[in-house]
Coordinates of C-alpha atoms and ligand atoms in Angstrom, one line a residue:
M205 CA 5.7 -11.2 -11.3
S206 CA 2.5 -13.3 -11.0
A207 CA 2.3 -17.0 -10.5
T208 CA -0.5 -19.4 -9.6
H209 CA 1.4 -21.6 -7.1
I210 CA 4.4 -20.3 -5.0
L211 CA 6.4 -22.3 -2.5
L212 CA 8.4 -20.5 0.1
K213 CA 10.8 -23.2 1.2
N214 CA 12.8 -23.9 4.4
A215 CA 12.6 -20.5 6.2
S216 CA 15.0 -20.5 9.1
Q217 CA 12.1 -19.0 11.1
L218 CA 8.6 -19.0 9.7
I219 CA 6.8 -16.5 11.9
T220 CA 3.1 -17.6 11.6
L221 CA 1.5 -15.6 14.4
A222 CA -1.2 -18.2 14.2
G223 CA -3.7 -18.2 17.0
D224 CA -7.1 -17.0 18.0
N225 CA -8.0 -14.2 15.5
H226 CA -11.2 -13.2 17.3
R227 CA -9.5 -10.8 19.7
P228 CA -6.2 -8.9 19.7
R229 CA -3.3 -10.3 21.7
T230 CA -2.7 -9.0 25.2
G231 CA -0.2 -9.6 28.0
K232 CA 1.9 -12.7 27.6
D233 CA 0.2 -13.6 24.4
M234 CA 1.9 -10.6 22.8
S235 CA 5.1 -12.7 22.9
E236 CA 3.7 -15.6 21.0
L237 CA 5.0 -15.6 17.4
G238 CA 4.0 -19.2 16.4
I239 CA 7.5 -19.9 15.0
I240 CA 8.1 -22.9 12.8
E241 CA 11.7 -23.7 12.2
H242 CA 12.6 -24.8 8.6
G243 CA 9.0 -24.0 7.7
D244 CA 7.4 -23.9 4.2
V245 CA 4.5 -21.9 3.0
W246 CA 2.4 -22.7 -0.1
I247 CA 0.5 -20.0 -1.8
S248 CA -2.2 -20.6 -4.4
H249 CA -3.5 -17.6 -6.3
N250 CA -3.9 -14.9 -3.6
Q251 CA -4.3 -17.3 -0.6
I252 CA -2.2 -19.2 1.8
T253 CA -2.9 -22.9 1.3
A254 CA -0.4 -24.7 3.5
V255 CA 1.9 -23.7 6.4
G256 CA 4.7 -25.7 7.9
K257 CA 5.2 -29.0 6.1
D258 CA 3.2 -30.2 3.2
D259 CA 3.2 -33.5 1.2
R260 CA 3.2 -31.8 -2.2
S261 CA 6.4 -32.0 -4.2
P262 CA 8.2 -28.7 -5.0
H263 CA 7.6 -29.6 -8.6
E264 CA 4.0 -28.7 -8.2
A265 CA 4.9 -25.0 -7.6
D266 CA 5.4 -22.6 -10.5
I267 CA 7.9 -20.7 -8.4
V268 CA 10.0 -22.0 -5.5
I269 CA 11.8 -19.4 -3.3
D270 CA 14.6 -20.8 -1.1
C271 CA 14.3 -19.1 2.3
T272 CA 17.2 -20.9 3.9
G273 CA 18.8 -18.6 6.6
K274 CA 15.9 -16.1 6.3
V275 CA 12.8 -15.1 8.2
V276 CA 9.4 -15.4 6.6
M277 CA 6.5 -13.5 8.2
P278 CA 3.2 -11.7 7.4
G279 CA 3.5 -8.3 5.7
F280 CA 3.5 -5.4 8.1
V281 CA 0.1 -3.7 8.8
D282 CA 0.5 0.1 9.4
P283 CA -2.8 1.1 11.2
H284 CA -2.3 4.8 11.6
T285 CA -1.1 7.0 8.7
H286 CA -1.9 10.4 7.2
L287 CA -0.9 9.0 3.8
V288 CA -2.5 11.6 1.6
F289 CA -1.0 15.1 1.8
A290 CA 0.8 17.7 -0.3
G291 CA 4.2 19.2 0.3
S292 CA 6.6 18.8 3.2
R293 CA 7.6 20.7 6.4
E294 CA 11.3 20.2 6.8
N295 CA 11.5 23.9 7.8
E296 CA 9.8 23.0 11.1
L297 CA 12.7 20.8 12.2
E298 CA 14.8 23.9 13.0
M299 CA 11.9 25.5 14.8
K300 CA 11.5 22.4 16.9
L301 CA 15.3 22.4 17.6
K302 CA 15.0 26.0 18.9
G303 CA 12.5 24.8 21.4
H304 CA 9.2 25.7 19.8
T305 CA 6.5 23.2 20.6
Y306 CA 4.2 21.5 18.2
M307 CA 1.2 23.4 19.5
E308 CA 3.1 26.8 19.2
I309 CA 4.0 25.9 15.6
L310 CA 0.3 25.1 14.9
A311 CA -0.9 28.3 16.6
A312 CA 1.5 30.3 14.3
G313 CA -0.2 28.8 11.2
G314 CA 2.4 26.0 10.7
G315 CA 1.9 22.4 11.4
I316 CA -1.3 20.8 10.3
L317 CA -2.6 24.2 9.0
S318 CA 0.3 24.7 6.6
T319 CA -0.3 21.2 5.1
V320 CA -4.0 22.0 4.9
G321 CA -3.2 25.0 2.7
K322 CA -1.1 23.0 0.3
T323 CA -3.5 20.0 0.2
R324 CA -6.5 22.3 -0.6
E325 CA -4.5 23.7 -3.6
A326 CA -3.3 20.3 -4.9
S327 CA -5.1 18.5 -7.7
K328 CA -6.2 14.9 -7.2
E329 CA -3.5 13.9 -9.6
Q330 CA -0.8 15.6 -7.6
L331 CA -2.1 14.0 -4.4
I332 CA -2.2 10.6 -6.0
N333 CA 1.4 11.0 -7.4
E334 CA 2.8 12.1 -4.1
A335 CA 1.1 9.4 -2.1
T336 CA 2.1 6.7 -4.6
Q337 CA 5.7 7.4 -4.0
R338 CA 5.2 6.9 -0.3
L339 CA 3.2 3.7 -0.9
N340 CA 6.0 2.4 -3.1
T341 CA 8.5 3.0 -0.3
M342 CA 6.2 1.3 2.2
L343 CA 5.8 -1.7 0.0
K344 CA 9.6 -2.1 -0.4
F345 CA 9.9 -1.9 3.4
G346 CA 7.4 -4.7 3.8
T347 CA 4.1 -3.0 4.5
T348 CA 1.2 -4.6 2.7
T349 CA -1.9 -2.9 4.3
V350 CA -2.2 0.7 5.6
E351 CA -4.8 2.8 7.2
A352 CA -5.1 6.3 5.8
K353 CA -6.8 9.3 7.4
S354 CA -8.2 12.4 5.8
G355 CA -7.8 15.6 7.8
Y356 CA -5.8 18.0 5.7
G357 CA -8.8 19.4 4.0
L358 CA -10.9 20.7 6.9
E359 CA -13.6 21.7 4.5
P360 CA -16.0 19.3 2.9
A361 CA -14.7 19.5 -0.7
T362 CA -11.1 18.8 0.2
E363 CA -11.9 16.2 2.8
L364 CA -13.9 14.4 0.1
K365 CA -11.0 14.8 -2.3
M366 CA -8.7 13.2 0.1
L367 CA -11.0 10.2 0.7
E368 CA -11.5 9.8 -3.0
V369 CA -7.8 9.8 -3.6
A370 CA -7.3 7.1 -1.0
K371 CA -10.1 5.0 -2.6
E372 CA -8.4 5.5 -6.0
L373 CA -5.0 4.5 -4.6
N374 CA -6.5 1.4 -3.0
S375 CA -7.7 0.3 -6.4
Q376 CA -4.5 1.1 -8.4
H377 CA -1.7 0.3 -5.9
P378 CA -0.9 -3.2 -4.6
I379 CA -1.1 -2.0 -1.0
D380 CA -4.6 -2.2 0.5
I381 CA -5.7 1.1 2.0
V382 CA -8.3 1.3 4.7
S383 CA -9.7 4.8 5.1
T384 CA -10.6 6.8 8.1
F385 CA -12.5 10.2 8.1
L386 CA -10.6 12.7 10.3
G387 CA -12.4 15.9 9.5
A388 CA -11.9 16.9 13.1
H389 CA -8.1 17.1 12.9
A390 CA -7.9 20.8 13.6
V391 CA -10.2 23.8 13.5
P392 CA -9.4 25.7 10.3
G393 CA -8.6 29.4 10.4
E394 CA -11.9 30.5 8.9
Y395 CA -13.8 28.8 11.8
K396 CA -11.5 30.2 14.5
S397 CA -13.5 30.3 17.8
R398 CA -16.5 28.8 16.0
N399 CA -15.8 25.2 16.8
K400 CA -19.5 24.2 17.0
E401 CA -20.2 25.4 13.5
Y402 CA -17.2 23.6 12.2
I403 CA -18.1 20.4 13.9
D404 CA -21.6 20.6 12.6
S405 CA -20.2 21.0 9.0
M406 CA -18.2 17.8 9.5
I407 CA -21.1 15.9 11.0
A408 CA -23.1 16.8 8.0
M409 CA -20.7 15.0 5.8
L410 CA -21.0 11.7 7.6
P411 CA -24.0 10.2 5.7
E412 CA -22.4 10.8 2.3
I413 CA -19.1 9.3 3.5
A414 CA -20.8 6.2 4.9
A415 CA -23.2 5.7 2.0
N416 CA -20.3 5.8 -0.6
R417 CA -18.0 3.7 1.6
L418 CA -15.4 6.4 1.5
A419 CA -14.3 5.5 5.1
W420 CA -14.7 2.7 7.5
F421 CA -13.7 4.6 10.6
C422 CA -14.1 8.1 12.0
D423 CA -11.3 9.7 14.1
V424 CA -10.9 12.9 16.1
F425 CA -7.9 14.8 17.4
C426 CA -8.9 15.1 21.1
E427 CA -6.4 17.5 22.4
K428 CA -6.1 21.0 24.0
G429 CA -6.0 23.4 21.0
A430 CA -7.8 20.9 18.8
F431 CA -11.1 19.3 20.0
S432 CA -12.4 19.0 23.6
L433 CA -13.7 15.7 25.1
E434 CA -17.3 16.9 24.7
E435 CA -16.7 17.9 21.1
S436 CA -14.9 14.6 20.4
K437 CA -17.8 12.7 21.9
A438 CA -20.4 14.6 19.7
I439 CA -18.5 13.8 16.5
L440 CA -17.8 10.1 17.3
T441 CA -21.3 9.5 18.5
A442 CA -22.7 10.9 15.3
A443 CA -20.2 8.8 13.3
K444 CA -21.3 5.6 15.1
E445 CA -24.9 6.3 14.2
E446 CA -23.9 6.3 10.6
G447 CA -22.0 3.0 10.9
L448 CA -18.5 4.4 11.1
R449 CA -16.6 2.9 14.0
P450 CA -14.7 5.4 16.2
K451 CA -11.0 5.8 16.5
I452 CA -9.4 8.6 18.5
H453 CA -6.2 10.6 18.7
A454 CA -5.9 10.7 22.5
D455 CA -3.5 11.8 25.2
E456 CA -0.7 12.8 22.8
I457 CA 0.3 16.0 24.7
E458 CA -2.3 16.5 27.4
N459 CA -4.8 14.0 28.9
L460 CA -8.3 15.2 28.2
G461 CA -9.9 11.8 28.9
G462 CA -9.9 10.7 25.2
S463 CA -8.8 7.1 25.9
S464 CA -11.5 6.6 28.5
L465 CA -14.0 8.0 26.0
A466 CA -12.7 5.4 23.5
A467 CA -13.6 2.7 26.0
Q468 CA -17.0 4.3 26.7
L469 CA -17.9 4.5 22.9
N470 CA -16.5 1.0 22.2
A471 CA -14.0 2.6 19.8
I472 CA -11.8 0.1 17.9
S473 CA -8.7 2.0 18.9
A474 CA -7.2 4.9 20.8
E475 CA -3.9 6.2 19.3
H476 CA -0.8 8.1 20.5
L477 CA -1.4 7.6 24.3
A478 CA 1.8 9.3 25.5
V479 CA 0.2 10.6 28.7
T480 CA -2.5 8.0 29.4
S481 CA -3.3 7.3 33.1
E482 CA -3.6 3.9 34.7
E483 CA -7.4 4.5 35.1
D484 CA -7.7 5.0 31.3
M485 CA -5.6 1.9 30.6
K486 CA -7.9 -0.1 32.8
A487 CA -10.9 1.2 30.9
M488 CA -9.3 0.4 27.6
A489 CA -8.3 -3.1 28.7
Q490 CA -11.9 -3.9 29.8
A491 CA -13.4 -2.6 26.6
G492 CA -10.8 -4.3 24.4
V493 CA -9.7 -1.0 22.8
V494 CA -6.5 -1.4 20.9
G495 CA -3.8 1.0 22.0
V496 CA -2.0 2.1 18.8
L497 CA 1.4 3.5 19.8
L498 CA 3.3 5.8 17.5
P499 CA 6.9 6.1 18.7
G500 CA 7.9 8.0 15.5
T501 CA 5.9 11.0 16.7
P502 CA 7.7 11.6 20.0
Y503 CA 11.0 10.8 18.1
S504 CA 10.3 13.6 15.6
L505 CA 8.8 16.0 18.3
M506 CA 11.6 15.1 20.8
M507 CA 9.0 14.4 23.5
E508 CA 8.0 11.6 25.9
Y509 CA 7.2 8.1 24.6
A510 CA 4.1 6.2 25.5
N511 CA 4.5 3.7 28.4
A512 CA 4.2 0.6 26.4
R513 CA 5.3 -1.7 29.2
K514 CA 2.5 -0.4 31.4
F515 CA -0.1 -0.8 28.6
I516 CA 1.0 -4.4 28.1
D517 CA 1.1 -5.2 31.9
M518 CA -2.4 -3.7 32.3
G519 CA -3.8 -6.0 29.6
V520 CA -4.3 -3.4 26.8
P521 CA -3.7 -4.9 23.3
V522 CA -0.9 -2.8 21.8
A523 CA -0.4 -2.1 18.1
L524 CA 2.3 0.0 16.4
A525 CA 2.1 2.4 13.5
T526 CA 4.3 4.9 11.7
D527 CA 1.9 7.9 12.0
L528 CA 3.4 8.8 8.5
N529 CA 2.6 12.5 8.1
P530 CA 4.6 15.7 7.2
N531 CA 5.6 16.1 10.8
C532 CA 6.8 12.5 11.3
W533 CA 7.8 11.2 7.9
T534 CA 8.7 7.6 7.8
E535 CA 7.3 4.8 5.8
S536 CA 9.3 2.1 7.6
M537 CA 7.6 -0.2 10.1
Q538 CA 11.1 -1.7 10.7
F539 CA 12.2 1.6 12.1
I540 CA 9.1 1.8 14.3
I541 CA 9.8 -1.7 15.6
S542 CA 13.4 -0.5 16.5
L543 CA 12.0 2.6 18.3
A544 CA 9.4 0.4 20.1
C545 CA 12.2 -1.8 21.5
Y546 CA 14.9 0.8 22.2
Q547 CA 12.7 3.6 23.4
M548 CA 9.6 1.9 24.7
K549 CA 11.2 -1.3 26.0
M550 CA 8.9 -3.6 24.1
T551 CA 10.5 -6.9 23.3
P552 CA 11.2 -7.8 19.6
A553 CA 8.4 -10.4 19.8
E554 CA 5.9 -7.9 21.2
A555 CA 6.8 -5.3 18.6
I556 CA 6.2 -7.9 15.8
V557 CA 2.8 -8.9 17.2
A558 CA 2.0 -5.2 17.4
S559 CA 3.0 -4.6 13.8
T560 CA 1.1 -7.5 12.3
I561 CA -1.9 -9.3 13.9
N562 CA -2.7 -6.6 16.5
A563 CA -2.3 -3.9 13.9
A564 CA -4.8 -5.8 11.7
H565 CA -7.2 -5.8 14.7
A566 CA -6.8 -2.1 15.0
I567 CA -8.4 -1.7 11.5
D568 CA -10.8 -4.7 11.8
R569 CA -9.0 -6.8 9.3
A570 CA -7.6 -9.6 11.5
G571 CA -9.9 -12.2 9.8
E572 CA -7.9 -11.9 6.5
I573 CA -4.4 -10.5 7.3
G574 CA -1.8 -10.2 10.0
S575 CA -0.8 -13.9 10.3
I576 CA 0.3 -16.8 8.1
E577 CA -2.6 -19.2 8.3
I578 CA -4.5 -21.3 5.8
G579 CA -7.2 -19.2 4.1
K580 CA -5.6 -15.9 4.8
K581 CA -4.5 -13.5 2.1
A582 CA -1.0 -14.2 0.8
D583 CA 0.6 -11.0 2.1
I584 CA 4.0 -12.3 3.1
I585 CA 7.5 -10.9 3.4
I586 CA 10.9 -12.5 3.4
L587 CA 13.7 -10.8 5.4
D588 CA 17.4 -11.4 5.0
V589 CA 18.0 -11.9 8.7
P590 CA 18.7 -15.2 10.6
N591 CA 16.1 -14.6 13.3
Y592 CA 13.4 -12.0 14.2
Q593 CA 15.5 -10.3 16.9
H594 CA 17.7 -9.0 14.1
I595 CA 14.8 -6.8 12.8
P596 CA 15.0 -4.2 15.6
Y597 CA 18.6 -5.0 16.6
H598 CA 20.2 -4.0 13.2
F599 CA 18.4 -0.8 12.6
G600 CA 18.3 1.9 9.9
V601 CA 18.4 -0.5 7.0
N602 CA 15.8 -2.4 5.1
H603 CA 15.9 -6.1 5.8
V604 CA 13.0 -7.0 3.5
E605 CA 14.2 -8.8 0.4
T606 CA 10.9 -10.1 -1.1
V607 CA 7.4 -8.9 -0.8
I608 CA 4.4 -11.0 -1.8
K609 CA 1.1 -9.1 -1.9
D610 CA -2.1 -10.9 -2.7
G611 CA -0.1 -13.9 -3.9
V612 CA 2.0 -11.7 -6.4
I613 CA 5.7 -11.1 -6.0
V614 CA 5.9 -7.4 -6.0
K615 CA 9.5 -7.0 -4.8
G616 CA 12.5 -9.3 -5.1
A617 CA 13.2 -12.7 -6.6
E618 CA 13.2 -11.2 -10.1
Ligands
LIG979 ZN1 -2.0 10.9 13.5

C-alpha cells in the first residue's frame, strides 16, 4: 500500500538510534538506543520528516497507524548473507550430528562445493525465484536492507551470473541489496592445488565488476583449506585498486591473521571472528574495522561462538548478521538477536545497535539507513512487543507486525 504521508503515532518505545552517524558505535555507545516514549514518526514519500513530537495534526496524514503498546524501530540491516544460491543441504545436518566437521564435509565434495554445482547449473530465473522467496521471508521478519555475496560460481561466468541476479533482485524487490564479490570463497575442484591460477582468474574479473557496479565490496574466505593470508592479501589489494572496499571472512575456524589483515588494509569489516585474538581485536579497534558476528553459523555447526563481550570491551564496533546460506539457513534477524544475547552475552540494546546502525556501517550505508532520523530513508518496522527487551526474550516467533520500506507499507496494516 502506498501513501504520501504516513504518521506512526504514540509508540510505547520509539527506538531512534539517533546519534553520530559518521562512525560505528563502540563500547558504552553500543547501549544507546535513543528511546522516545510515546513517540511519533512522520513519513513523507520515502523519507522520515519528523521524529518525536510534531505540531502537525494527524488529519494531515493519509494514513495514521496507532502504535500504542508497540515498539517502532528502524528496519533490520543484514550485512552478511549468501542470498543467491540453488538447492539446499539438509542432508549435511545428519553428517554434522555424526561428528563430521565443516572442513571434512567440504573436502568430501559437500558444503560450498555441492552448492557450487547446483548454482552453476541453475538458470538466472531459477536463482531469482529461489532468492525472492528468501527475500520475502526476510521482509516479513523486518529486514529492509541486505548485503549479498557471490561465491557459489567459482568460475567467471557463474560469478557474474550471481552478481547480475543480485542486481536484478535489487531493482525488482522492495529490499535493498548491496553486493559483494566473493570469488575467493573456495578453490573449485578443477583448480585443485593450483590456487595461484585460480586467484589470478578471479583478480582478472575485478575491472569488469567495478566498471559495471556489480559489487561494492570484495570479500575472501581466509581459512585453512580455503585461502591463506598471503592469498587473501593479494586478492583484497587488487580489489582495492579497482575501488572495491575489502571485507574478509576471518578467524571462523582457525586464526590465520585475517582480522589483523583487515585492519592493515583498512577493510570495512571482518566477519565471523570466532577465534580472534586480543591482539587482532586491538588492531581492528584502532582501524575502526566493524566486527560482523554471525552466531547462526556456530549454532548450525555446533561450534564455539565469537567472544562478543571481549570485542565490545576492546572497543571494536560490533554488527550482527544472519550469514544466510545453505549451511546456516535463517532469514530472521530476530533469531540472530536472541542468539547474540543468550549465546554471546550481548545485551538486548547492544544486539539492536548491532542489527541496525552498526550493520549499516558494515556496508557503508549509515548515512541513509540504520536509524530513525530526519532525512533518512523511511525503512521502519513496528513490533507487537511492549519494549525492546521482548525481542530476544520471547524467541522463535516473529514480532514484526508492520514493515515500511522506502515509505511504502509492504507488510501489515492492510
Ligand atoms: Zn559467509
